[in-house]
């Protein structure tokens, strides 16, 4: 039993050993085959690598040769270019050397000629000095002989000669001056008349006469009722807001606006036009429209001023002066429209200055601005003569001294220092002297109405004052916070007494003091 087990174990061990040996043999055989295959593959790769290396080597050598040939060609071109530049530089150098040699030869020749001329001039100068000495000696000898013959020294003879020449020159000059003065006296007046007549003939403007009434046309009489309003409240609101008297009578399709101030009258006319066009006419709307219209008129005044200076060719005028020029459209002087008058004077001044050889631009500028003092901004300015006030404004806004003097001197308030001042004075007289151009009565009437309003403004609490009914009524608007009902009655009496004391007027003047209290709240 034991032997059998040993035999089995020994057979198993022997089988394992034999299997191991066989496996090793097979593995060795496979390894040798793999090694052989690897060697063959490596030999094939080496052969292929050698072949590719040879090919790459040939290509690189070929590229290197081509690059070498290309670099060599570029190098040869650079060398040729440098050689060419060097040759050109050498040629320019040779030319310069040749030119310098020629210049040196010319300079040497010129130097020689100059030296020869200097020697010749020195010789001539020496000869002239000798001749001069001889002439001086001869002159002195002749002078001595003349002194002996005449019995006078040279200084005495010279003095007598100079004195005789002076007397003769004075006599000739006096005769020439006398002849010139006589000729000027004969021709001056004739030439002045000729210049003035030519100037007037070349400037022909329309005569502008303004009045104190405007007619507002309406489409139908039904509109009159809406303008009047319930119990006349709309008319009262318009009159209170504008200071213009509204006259509604039997005249068909027309309403009359009466006011001496043309600006107020124009504001009322435009406001009525807007209200009628809109259709909503009530006190609140009236106040709104009047306020907007006043701003529109202010803008229109500026536009009128700009158009005027452009038409006259005047440049660089200060904006405030342009505004004053525009305001002249709504101002009259003795019934003559102030803007038209100033435009006419400006054109006359330009033509007359050109005839006299002066600067027409300065003359036109002075002519346009000569009456700007007639449109004062405040009550204090009214106390200053308009020529002086206009001159002060012109100085304030940077006008030239010639223009300022012409404005201030055109009514002889100050001394005239330039020729432009008498030109402006003469042209102002020419414009005002046209037949029918002015009416003294209208201007005094307007001034009386302004004085009537100024009386009311002299009292405390007065907000607005309007002279209406051709000066027969003075309406005074007072501030309700400062003036009570009892004070309003006293104020009416005091104003009427002041008018009786200080003013001269025909008939009676009715003084109406209006005090209005408003309570305004806003619902949010």
Short mmCIF file of C-alpha atoms in Angstrom, two decimals:
data_model
loop_
_atom_site.label_atom_id
_atom_site.label_comp_id
_atom_site.label_asym_id
_atom_site.label_seq_id
_atom_site.Cartn_x
_atom_site.Cartn_y
_atom_site.Cartn_z
CA UNK A 1 0.00 0.00 0.00
CA UNK A 2 2.76 2.30 0.93
CA UNK A 3 4.74 1.32 -2.13
CA UNK A 4 1.77 2.14 -4.29
CA UNK A 5 1.48 5.59 -2.77
CA UNK A 6 5.18 6.20 -3.22
CA UNK A 7 4.94 5.09 -6.83
CA UNK A 8 2.01 7.43 -7.42
CA UNK A 9 3.80 10.34 -5.75
CA UNK A 10 6.99 9.61 -7.63
CA UNK A 11 5.09 9.41 -10.90
CA UNK A 12 3.39 12.69 -10.22
CA UNK A 13 6.65 14.38 -9.36
CA UNK A 14 8.28 12.91 -12.43
CA UNK A 15 5.35 14.09 -14.59
CA UNK A 16 5.68 17.58 -13.19
CA UNK A 17 9.39 17.63 -13.89
CA UNK A 18 8.91 16.34 -17.40
CA UNK A 19 6.10 18.92 -18.03
CA UNK A 20 8.35 21.68 -16.78
CA UNK A 21 11.18 20.58 -19.00
CA UNK A 22 8.89 20.33 -21.99
CA UNK A 23 7.40 23.79 -21.26
CA UNK A 24 10.83 25.32 -20.98
CA UNK A 25 11.85 23.74 -24.24
CA UNK A 26 8.78 25.08 -25.99
CA UNK A 27 9.25 28.53 -24.45
CA UNK A 28 12.88 28.58 -25.56
CA UNK A 29 11.87 27.63 -29.04
CA UNK A 30 9.27 30.40 -29.16
CA UNK A 31 11.73 32.93 -27.76
CA UNK A 32 14.29 32.05 -30.38
CA UNK A 33 11.66 32.53 -33.06
CA UNK A 34 10.67 35.92 -31.60
CA UNK A 35 14.26 37.03 -31.38
CA UNK A 36 14.85 35.98 -34.95
CA UNK A 37 11.77 37.82 -36.13
CA UNK A 38 12.79 40.88 -34.15
CA UNK A 39 16.27 40.82 -35.63
CA UNK A 40 14.86 40.55 -39.13
CA UNK A 41 12.42 43.42 -38.47
CA UNK A 42 15.17 45.59 -36.97
CA UNK A 43 17.42 44.87 -39.93
CA UNK A 44 14.57 45.86 -42.25
CA UNK A 45 13.99 49.10 -40.27
CA UNK A 46 17.70 49.90 -40.34
CA UNK A 47 17.83 49.38 -44.10
CA UNK A 48 14.76 51.60 -44.58
CA UNK A 49 16.20 54.23 -42.23
CA UNK A 50 19.48 54.21 -44.08
CA UNK A 51 17.65 54.60 -47.37
CA UNK A 52 15.53 57.50 -46.08
CA UNK A 53 18.60 59.10 -44.46
CA UNK A 54 20.43 59.01 -47.75
CA UNK A 55 17.43 60.57 -49.49
CA UNK A 56 17.07 63.32 -46.85
CA UNK A 57 20.80 63.94 -46.97
CA UNK A 58 20.67 64.38 -50.73
CA UNK A 59 17.68 66.78 -50.41
CA UNK A 60 19.35 68.82 -47.70
CA UNK A 61 22.55 69.02 -49.68
CA UNK A 62 20.57 70.15 -52.71
CA UNK A 63 18.68 72.77 -50.65
CA UNK A 64 21.94 73.95 -49.10
CA UNK A 65 23.47 74.35 -52.54
CA UNK A 66 20.44 76.32 -53.78
CA UNK A 67 20.48 78.53 -50.68
CA UNK A 68 24.19 79.10 -51.13
CA UNK A 69 23.69 80.06 -54.75
CA UNK A 70 20.83 82.43 -53.77
CA UNK A 71 22.85 84.07 -50.98
CA UNK A 72 25.79 84.36 -53.28
CA UNK A 73 23.65 86.08 -55.91
CA UNK A 74 22.21 88.53 -53.33
CA UNK A 75 25.68 89.22 -52.00
CA UNK A 76 26.94 89.92 -55.50
CA UNK A 77 23.98 92.30 -56.06
CA UNK A 78 24.76 94.14 -52.80
CA UNK A 79 28.42 94.38 -53.76
CA UNK A 80 27.49 95.68 -57.20
CA UNK A 81 25.10 98.25 -55.65
CA UNK A 82 27.76 99.43 -53.22
CA UNK A 83 30.31 99.64 -56.01
CA UNK A 84 27.83 101.70 -58.05
CA UNK A 85 27.16 104.07 -55.12
CA UNK A 86 30.87 104.42 -54.47
CA UNK A 87 31.44 105.19 -58.14
CA UNK A 88 28.65 107.82 -58.10
CA UNK A 89 30.04 109.36 -54.91
CA UNK A 90 33.51 109.49 -56.45
CA UNK A 91 32.03 111.13 -59.54
CA UNK A 92 30.17 113.75 -57.44
CA UNK A 93 33.35 114.37 -55.47
CA UNK A 94 35.32 114.90 -58.68
CA UNK A 95 32.62 117.25 -59.98
CA UNK A 96 32.64 119.21 -56.70
CA UNK A 97 36.41 119.44 -56.78
CA UNK A 98 36.23 120.69 -60.36
CA UNK A 99 33.51 123.22 -59.45
CA UNK A 100 35.46 124.41 -56.40
CA UNK A 101 38.57 124.81 -58.54
CA UNK A 102 36.61 126.93 -61.02
CA UNK A 103 35.08 129.01 -58.20
CA UNK A 104 38.53 129.54 -56.67
CA UNK A 105 39.85 130.67 -60.03
CA UNK A 106 36.91 133.08 -60.45
CA UNK A 107 37.33 134.40 -56.91
CA UNK A 108 41.00 134.91 -57.48
CA UNK A 109 40.24 136.82 -60.66
CA UNK A 110 37.56 138.92 -58.91
CA UNK A 111 39.91 139.64 -56.02
CA UNK A 112 42.51 140.85 -58.44
CA UNK A 113 39.95 143.08 -60.19
CA UNK A 114 38.75 144.47 -56.83
CA UNK A 115 42.31 145.24 -55.79
CA UNK A 116 42.87 147.04 -59.09
CA UNK A 117 39.63 149.06 -58.63
CA UNK A 118 40.56 149.93 -55.03
CA UNK A 119 43.91 151.25 -56.23
CA UNK A 120 42.12 153.23 -58.96
CA UNK A 121 39.59 154.63 -56.43
CA UNK A 122 42.37 155.58 -54.02
CA UNK A 123 44.13 157.39 -56.82
CA UNK A 124 40.92 159.20 -57.83
CA UNK A 125 40.09 160.06 -54.20
CA UNK A 126 43.52 161.57 -53.73
CA UNK A 127 43.06 163.52 -56.96
CA UNK A 128 39.60 164.75 -55.81
CA UNK A 129 40.98 165.82 -52.43
CA UNK A 130 43.60 167.92 -54.19
CA UNK A 131 40.93 169.43 -56.48
CA UNK A 132 38.69 170.15 -53.47
CA UNK A 133 41.50 171.97 -51.71
CA UNK A 134 42.11 174.01 -54.82
CA UNK A 135 38.33 174.81 -55.16
CA UNK A 136 38.12 175.82 -51.46
CA UNK A 137 41.06 178.13 -51.88
CA UNK A 138 39.49 179.67 -55.00
CA UNK A 139 36.10 180.03 -53.22
CA UNK A 140 37.66 181.74 -50.21
CA UNK A 141 39.55 184.05 -52.54
CA UNK A 142 36.32 184.93 -54.41
CA UNK A 143 34.42 185.49 -51.14
CA UNK A 144 37.14 187.87 -49.93
CA UNK A 145 37.02 189.75 -53.22
CA UNK A 146 33.18 190.02 -53.03
CA UNK A 147 33.38 191.22 -49.40
CA UNK A 148 35.85 193.89 -50.44
CA UNK A 149 33.69 194.94 -53.39
CA UNK A 150 30.27 194.91 -51.52
CA UNK A 151 31.49 196.09 -48.18
CA UNK A 152 29.53 193.20 -46.44
CA UNK A 153 30.75 190.04 -44.79
CA UNK A 154 29.51 186.64 -45.99
CA UNK A 155 27.34 186.16 -42.85
CA UNK A 156 25.67 189.57 -43.32
CA UNK A 157 24.94 188.88 -46.99
CA UNK A 158 23.51 185.48 -46.09
CA UNK A 159 21.25 187.00 -43.41
CA UNK A 160 19.93 189.64 -45.79
CA UNK A 161 19.23 187.02 -48.44
CA UNK A 162 17.40 184.73 -45.98
CA UNK A 163 15.31 187.63 -44.65
CA UNK A 164 14.28 188.73 -48.14
CA UNK A 165 13.31 185.15 -49.02
CA UNK A 166 11.24 184.89 -45.81
CA UNK A 167 9.31 188.06 -46.56
CA UNK A 168 8.68 187.00 -50.13
CA UNK A 169 7.48 183.52 -48.98
CA UNK A 170 5.15 185.07 -46.37
CA UNK A 171 3.61 187.38 -48.92
CA UNK A 172 3.05 184.52 -51.39
CA UNK A 173 1.58 182.29 -48.64
CA UNK A 174 -0.82 185.02 -47.43
CA UNK A 175 -1.98 185.68 -50.97
CA UNK A 176 -2.57 181.93 -51.55
CA UNK A 177 -4.46 181.57 -48.26
CA UNK A 178 -6.63 184.59 -49.04
CA UNK A 179 -7.48 183.24 -52.48
CA UNK A 180 -8.26 179.79 -51.02
CA UNK A 181 -10.53 181.26 -48.33
CA UNK A 182 -12.41 183.37 -50.84
CA UNK A 183 -12.90 180.34 -53.09
CA UNK A 184 -14.05 178.20 -50.11
CA UNK A 185 -16.57 180.84 -49.04
CA UNK A 186 -18.02 180.95 -52.52
CA UNK A 187 -18.28 177.15 -52.94
CA UNK A 188 -18.82 175.81 -49.36
CA UNK A 189 -22.48 176.70 -49.06
CA UNK A 190 -23.20 175.50 -52.57
CA UNK A 191 -21.39 172.18 -51.96
CA UNK A 192 -23.17 171.66 -48.61
CA UNK A 193 -26.57 172.22 -50.21
CA UNK A 194 -25.65 169.86 -53.02
CA UNK A 195 -24.65 167.09 -50.56
CA UNK A 196 -27.82 167.49 -48.51
CA UNK A 197 -30.10 167.55 -51.57
CA UNK A 198 -28.40 164.47 -53.07
CA UNK A 199 -28.70 162.66 -49.75
CA UNK A 200 -32.41 163.46 -49.38
CA UNK A 201 -33.12 162.41 -52.96
CA UNK A 202 -31.36 159.07 -52.50
CA UNK A 203 -33.23 158.23 -49.27
CA UNK A 204 -36.99 158.33 -49.79
CA UNK A 205 -38.83 156.61 -46.92
CA UNK A 206 -42.50 156.67 -46.07
CA UNK A 207 -43.77 159.13 -43.53
CA UNK A 208 -44.99 157.16 -40.50
CA UNK A 209 -47.66 158.74 -38.31
CA UNK A 210 -48.92 156.63 -35.43
CA UNK A 211 -52.13 157.13 -33.49
CA UNK A 212 -53.65 155.94 -30.24
CA UNK A 213 -56.48 153.73 -31.52
CA UNK A 214 -56.53 150.25 -33.06
CA UNK A 215 -59.52 148.52 -34.61
CA UNK A 216 -59.99 144.80 -33.90
CA UNK A 217 -62.14 143.17 -36.56
CA UNK A 218 -64.43 140.27 -35.64
CA UNK A 219 -66.39 137.86 -37.79
CA UNK A 220 -69.82 138.52 -36.30
CA UNK A 221 -71.54 140.49 -33.57
CA UNK A 222 -72.08 137.27 -31.59
CA UNK A 223 -68.39 137.36 -30.69
CA UNK A 224 -68.92 140.75 -29.04
CA UNK A 225 -71.15 139.16 -26.41
CA UNK A 226 -68.53 136.57 -25.55
CA UNK A 227 -65.84 139.25 -25.35
CA UNK A 228 -68.03 141.36 -23.04
CA UNK A 229 -68.85 138.35 -20.83
CA UNK A 230 -71.43 138.07 -18.08
CA UNK A 231 -71.99 141.53 -16.62
CA UNK A 232 -68.89 142.78 -18.47
CA UNK A 233 -66.44 140.66 -16.45
CA UNK A 234 -64.35 139.65 -19.50
CA UNK A 235 -63.84 143.23 -20.67
CA UNK A 236 -62.90 144.28 -17.15
CA UNK A 237 -60.39 141.42 -16.97
CA UNK A 238 -58.83 142.42 -20.32
CA UNK A 239 -58.62 146.08 -19.33
CA UNK A 240 -57.10 145.19 -15.94
CA UNK A 241 -54.53 142.84 -17.47
CA UNK A 242 -53.47 145.06 -20.40
CA UNK A 243 -54.29 148.63 -19.38
CA UNK A 244 -56.10 149.19 -22.67
CA UNK A 245 -59.60 150.63 -22.92
CA UNK A 246 -61.98 148.33 -24.84
CA UNK A 247 -64.73 150.27 -26.64
CA UNK A 248 -67.66 148.12 -27.82
CA UNK A 249 -70.23 150.23 -29.68
CA UNK A 250 -72.65 149.84 -32.57
CA UNK A 251 -69.89 149.64 -35.14
CA UNK A 252 -70.53 146.37 -36.99
CA UNK A 253 -67.92 143.61 -36.70
CA UNK A 254 -65.38 145.82 -34.96
CA UNK A 255 -64.06 146.58 -31.48
CA UNK A 256 -61.94 149.65 -30.76
CA UNK A 257 -58.79 149.40 -28.60
CA UNK A 258 -57.70 152.74 -27.16
CA UNK A 259 -54.35 153.34 -25.44
CA UNK A 260 -51.50 155.81 -25.88
CA UNK A 261 -48.92 153.03 -25.31
CA UNK A 262 -48.63 151.09 -28.57
CA UNK A 263 -47.01 148.11 -26.84
CA UNK A 264 -50.01 147.67 -24.54
CA UNK A 265 -52.34 148.13 -27.50
CA UNK A 266 -50.53 145.46 -29.51
CA UNK A 267 -50.60 143.06 -26.54
CA UNK A 268 -54.37 143.59 -26.20
CA UNK A 269 -54.95 143.11 -29.94
CA UNK A 270 -52.97 139.87 -30.14
CA UNK A 271 -54.56 138.59 -26.91
CA UNK A 272 -58.06 139.23 -28.27
CA UNK A 273 -57.14 137.48 -31.50
CA UNK A 274 -55.93 134.39 -29.60
CA UNK A 275 -58.98 134.37 -27.31
CA UNK A 276 -61.44 134.65 -30.19
CA UNK A 277 -59.60 131.96 -32.15
CA UNK A 278 -59.53 129.63 -29.12
CA UNK A 279 -63.18 130.30 -28.21
CA UNK A 280 -62.65 130.02 -24.44
CA UNK A 281 -63.03 133.54 -23.04
CA UNK A 282 -63.07 133.90 -19.26
CA UNK A 283 -60.95 135.89 -16.73
CA UNK A 284 -58.51 133.08 -15.91
CA UNK A 285 -57.88 132.33 -19.60
CA UNK A 286 -57.57 136.06 -20.33
CA UNK A 287 -54.78 136.49 -17.75
CA UNK A 288 -52.95 133.43 -19.09
CA UNK A 289 -53.16 134.59 -22.71
CA UNK A 290 -52.10 138.16 -21.87
CA UNK A 291 -49.05 136.89 -20.00
CA UNK A 292 -48.02 134.68 -22.93
CA UNK A 293 -48.63 137.50 -25.39
CA UNK A 294 -46.42 139.88 -23.40
CA UNK A 295 -43.57 137.36 -23.63
CA UNK A 296 -44.26 137.00 -27.34
CA UNK A 297 -44.10 140.78 -27.82
CA UNK A 298 -40.77 140.88 -25.97
CA UNK A 299 -39.41 138.23 -28.33
CA UNK A 300 -40.84 140.09 -31.33
CA UNK A 301 -39.11 143.27 -30.16
CA UNK A 302 -35.77 141.42 -30.23
CA UNK A 303 -36.51 140.03 -33.70
CA UNK A 304 -37.44 143.50 -35.01
CA UNK A 305 -34.15 144.86 -33.64
CA UNK A 306 -32.17 142.06 -35.31
CA UNK A 307 -33.92 142.56 -38.67
CA UNK A 308 -33.30 146.30 -38.49
CA UNK A 309 -29.53 146.04 -37.86
CA UNK A 310 -29.22 143.36 -40.58
CA UNK A 311 -31.11 145.53 -43.10
CA UNK A 312 -28.84 148.49 -42.34
CA UNK A 313 -25.65 146.39 -42.46
CA UNK A 314 -24.68 147.14 -38.86
CA UNK A 315 -22.66 144.41 -37.13
CA UNK A 316 -21.47 143.71 -33.59
CA UNK A 317 -24.28 145.57 -31.80
CA UNK A 318 -24.78 144.60 -28.15
CA UNK A 319 -27.94 142.48 -27.52
CA UNK A 320 -29.33 145.10 -25.12
CA UNK A 321 -28.96 147.80 -27.78
CA UNK A 322 -30.67 145.51 -30.31
CA UNK A 323 -33.55 145.15 -27.85
CA UNK A 324 -33.80 148.95 -27.47
CA UNK A 325 -33.85 149.31 -31.27
CA UNK A 326 -36.75 146.84 -31.44
CA UNK A 327 -38.68 148.72 -28.75
CA UNK A 328 -38.54 151.85 -30.90
CA UNK A 329 -41.12 150.20 -33.18
CA UNK A 330 -43.73 150.82 -30.46
CA UNK A 331 -42.70 154.41 -29.70
CA UNK A 332 -43.57 157.59 -31.54
CA UNK A 333 -41.86 160.95 -31.48
CA UNK A 334 -44.18 163.87 -32.26
CA UNK A 335 -46.44 161.38 -34.03
CA UNK A 336 -43.56 159.97 -36.10
CA UNK A 337 -42.73 156.28 -35.60
CA UNK A 338 -39.39 156.23 -33.80
CA UNK A 339 -38.00 153.12 -35.51
CA UNK A 340 -38.81 154.41 -38.99
CA UNK A 341 -37.34 157.77 -38.05
CA UNK A 342 -34.12 156.14 -36.77
CA UNK A 343 -33.81 153.96 -39.86
CA UNK A 344 -34.22 157.01 -42.07
CA UNK A 345 -31.64 158.99 -40.07
CA UNK A 346 -29.22 156.04 -40.26
CA UNK A 347 -29.47 155.86 -44.05
CA UNK A 348 -29.15 159.64 -44.40
CA UNK A 349 -26.05 159.62 -42.18
CA UNK A 350 -24.46 156.81 -44.20
CA UNK A 351 -24.95 158.60 -47.51
CA UNK A 352 -23.81 161.98 -46.17
CA UNK A 353 -20.71 160.49 -44.51
CA UNK A 354 -19.79 158.75 -47.77
CA UNK A 355 -20.18 162.05 -49.65
CA UNK A 356 -17.84 163.73 -47.15
CA UNK A 357 -15.24 160.95 -47.24
CA UNK A 358 -15.98 159.63 -43.72
CA UNK A 359 -16.69 156.09 -42.55
CA UNK A 360 -20.36 155.41 -43.49
CA UNK A 361 -20.64 152.42 -41.13
CA UNK A 362 -19.92 154.51 -38.04
CA UNK A 363 -22.31 157.22 -39.28
CA UNK A 364 -25.14 154.70 -39.85
CA UNK A 365 -24.53 153.20 -36.42
CA UNK A 366 -24.75 156.62 -34.73
CA UNK A 367 -27.85 157.53 -36.77
CA UNK A 368 -29.68 154.36 -35.74
CA UNK A 369 -28.85 154.75 -32.03
CA UNK A 370 -29.29 158.53 -31.70
CA UNK A 371 -32.81 158.29 -30.18
CA UNK A 372 -32.51 155.09 -28.07
CA UNK A 373 -32.81 157.30 -24.99
CA UNK A 374 -36.50 157.80 -25.87
CA UNK A 375 -37.34 154.20 -24.83
CA UNK A 376 -36.29 154.19 -21.15
CA UNK A 377 -36.63 151.07 -19.00
CA UNK A 378 -37.42 152.71 -15.68
CA UNK A 379 -39.05 155.83 -14.31
CA UNK A 380 -35.72 157.22 -13.08
CA UNK A 381 -34.37 157.21 -16.65
CA UNK A 382 -37.19 159.54 -17.76
CA UNK A 383 -35.64 162.40 -15.81
CA UNK A 384 -32.47 162.28 -17.95
CA UNK A 385 -32.53 163.97 -21.42
CA UNK A 386 -32.86 161.29 -24.05
CA UNK A 387 -29.63 162.27 -25.84
CA UNK A 388 -27.57 161.99 -22.63
CA UNK A 389 -29.34 158.76 -21.63
CA UNK A 390 -28.69 157.25 -25.08
CA UNK A 391 -25.02 158.25 -24.86
CA UNK A 392 -24.71 156.63 -21.41
CA UNK A 393 -26.24 153.41 -22.72
CA UNK A 394 -23.95 153.41 -25.75
CA UNK A 395 -20.90 153.87 -23.50
CA UNK A 396 -22.15 151.13 -21.17
CA UNK A 397 -22.51 148.62 -24.01
CA UNK A 398 -19.12 149.30 -25.60
CA UNK A 399 -19.82 151.63 -28.52
CA UNK A 400 -17.00 153.71 -30.00
CA UNK A 401 -16.36 157.26 -28.68
CA UNK A 402 -17.39 158.75 -32.06
CA UNK A 403 -20.80 157.07 -31.85
CA UNK A 404 -21.31 158.05 -28.20
CA UNK A 405 -20.44 161.69 -28.87
CA UNK A 406 -22.76 161.85 -31.90
CA UNK A 407 -25.66 160.48 -29.79
CA UNK A 408 -25.08 162.84 -26.87
CA UNK A 409 -24.44 165.96 -28.98
CA UNK A 410 -27.24 165.74 -31.56
CA UNK A 411 -29.33 168.17 -29.43
CA UNK A 412 -26.30 170.21 -28.25
CA UNK A 413 -26.40 168.80 -24.69
CA UNK A 414 -22.64 168.19 -24.91
CA UNK A 415 -19.85 169.55 -27.10
CA UNK A 416 -19.33 167.98 -30.53
CA UNK A 417 -15.87 166.43 -30.83
CA UNK A 418 -16.15 164.55 -34.16
CA UNK A 419 -17.59 165.22 -37.60
CA UNK A 420 -20.19 162.48 -37.08
CA UNK A 421 -22.06 164.58 -34.48
CA UNK A 422 -23.12 167.41 -36.83
CA UNK A 423 -23.99 164.81 -39.51
CA UNK A 424 -26.39 163.05 -37.10
CA UNK A 425 -27.85 166.40 -35.99
CA UNK A 426 -28.48 167.51 -39.58
CA UNK A 427 -29.96 164.16 -40.64
CA UNK A 428 -32.22 164.12 -37.57
CA UNK A 429 -33.53 167.55 -38.59
CA UNK A 430 -33.98 166.43 -42.22
CA UNK A 431 -36.02 163.38 -41.18
CA UNK A 432 -38.22 165.35 -38.79
CA UNK A 433 -38.71 168.24 -41.20
CA UNK A 434 -40.55 166.22 -43.87
CA UNK A 435 -44.06 167.58 -44.45
CA UNK A 436 -46.55 165.72 -42.26
CA UNK A 437 -43.86 163.60 -40.59
CA UNK A 438 -44.50 164.93 -37.10
CA UNK A 439 -47.37 166.18 -35.00
CA UNK A 440 -46.56 168.15 -31.88
CA UNK A 441 -50.02 167.71 -30.33
CA UNK A 442 -49.92 163.90 -30.24
CA UNK A 443 -46.56 163.77 -28.53
CA UNK A 444 -47.60 166.22 -25.82
CA UNK A 445 -50.84 164.26 -25.36
CA UNK A 446 -48.94 160.98 -24.86
CA UNK A 447 -46.54 162.65 -22.45
CA UNK A 448 -49.48 163.97 -20.43
CA UNK A 449 -50.95 160.47 -20.11
CA UNK A 450 -47.58 159.08 -19.00
CA UNK A 451 -47.28 161.82 -16.40
CA UNK A 452 -50.78 160.94 -15.21
CA UNK A 453 -49.74 157.31 -14.65
CA UNK A 454 -46.49 158.37 -12.96
CA UNK A 455 -48.52 160.31 -10.36
CA UNK A 456 -50.22 157.07 -9.28
CA UNK A 457 -46.94 155.16 -9.10
CA UNK A 458 -45.67 157.71 -6.59
CA UNK A 459 -47.95 156.21 -3.86
CA UNK A 460 -47.20 153.09 -1.80
CA UNK A 461 -49.05 149.87 -2.60
CA UNK A 462 -49.76 150.74 -6.23
CA UNK A 463 -49.15 147.73 -8.50
CA UNK A 464 -50.39 149.00 -11.88
CA UNK A 465 -51.76 152.27 -13.22
CA UNK A 466 -53.46 152.85 -16.57
CA UNK A 467 -54.65 156.12 -18.08
CA UNK A 468 -57.75 155.41 -20.19
CA UNK A 469 -60.66 157.31 -21.73
CA UNK A 470 -58.18 159.65 -23.45
CA UNK A 471 -56.87 160.72 -20.07
CA UNK A 472 -60.26 161.30 -18.50
CA UNK A 473 -59.91 158.25 -16.20
CA UNK A 474 -57.02 156.80 -14.22
CA UNK A 475 -57.38 153.18 -13.12
CA UNK A 476 -55.09 152.14 -10.28
CA UNK A 477 -54.54 148.50 -9.27
CA UNK A 478 -53.32 148.13 -5.67
CA UNK A 479 -51.86 145.20 -3.75
CA UNK A 480 -54.56 143.75 -1.49
CA UNK A 481 -52.02 142.72 1.17
CA UNK A 482 -50.71 146.26 1.61
CA UNK A 483 -53.85 148.36 1.01
CA UNK A 484 -57.18 147.82 2.78
CA UNK A 485 -60.60 148.93 1.56
CA UNK A 486 -60.50 152.08 3.72
CA UNK A 487 -56.98 152.87 2.53
CA UNK A 488 -58.08 152.37 -1.08
CA UNK A 489 -60.71 155.09 -0.66
CA UNK A 490 -58.13 157.44 0.91
CA UNK A 491 -55.67 156.58 -1.85
CA UNK A 492 -58.19 157.53 -4.53
CA UNK A 493 -58.72 160.90 -2.83
CA UNK A 494 -54.95 161.54 -2.39
CA UNK A 495 -54.21 160.72 -6.04
CA UNK A 496 -56.97 163.03 -7.24
CA UNK A 497 -55.62 165.86 -5.04
CA UNK A 498 -52.10 165.23 -6.36
CA UNK A 499 -53.36 165.45 -9.95
CA UNK A 500 -55.17 168.73 -9.20
CA UNK A 501 -52.04 170.19 -7.61
CA UNK A 502 -49.30 169.05 -10.00
CA UNK A 503 -50.89 168.69 -13.44
CA UNK A 504 -52.58 170.81 -16.05
CA UNK A 505 -55.37 169.03 -17.92
CA UNK A 506 -58.66 169.83 -19.66
CA UNK A 507 -61.95 168.71 -18.11
CA UNK A 508 -62.06 166.16 -15.28
CA UNK A 509 -60.00 163.09 -14.40
CA UNK A 510 -61.76 160.19 -12.73
CA UNK A 511 -59.54 158.17 -10.35
CA UNK A 512 -60.64 154.53 -9.85
CA UNK A 513 -58.72 152.44 -7.30
CA UNK A 514 -59.28 148.68 -7.69
CA UNK A 515 -58.45 146.26 -4.87
CA UNK A 516 -58.93 142.57 -5.56
CA UNK A 517 -58.53 139.69 -3.10
CA UNK A 518 -57.95 136.18 -4.37
CA UNK A 519 -57.88 132.85 -2.51
CA UNK A 520 -56.22 130.07 -4.49
CA UNK A 521 -55.84 126.43 -3.39
CA UNK A 522 -54.79 123.34 -5.30
CA UNK A 523 -56.49 119.96 -4.92
CA UNK A 524 -54.00 117.10 -5.09
#
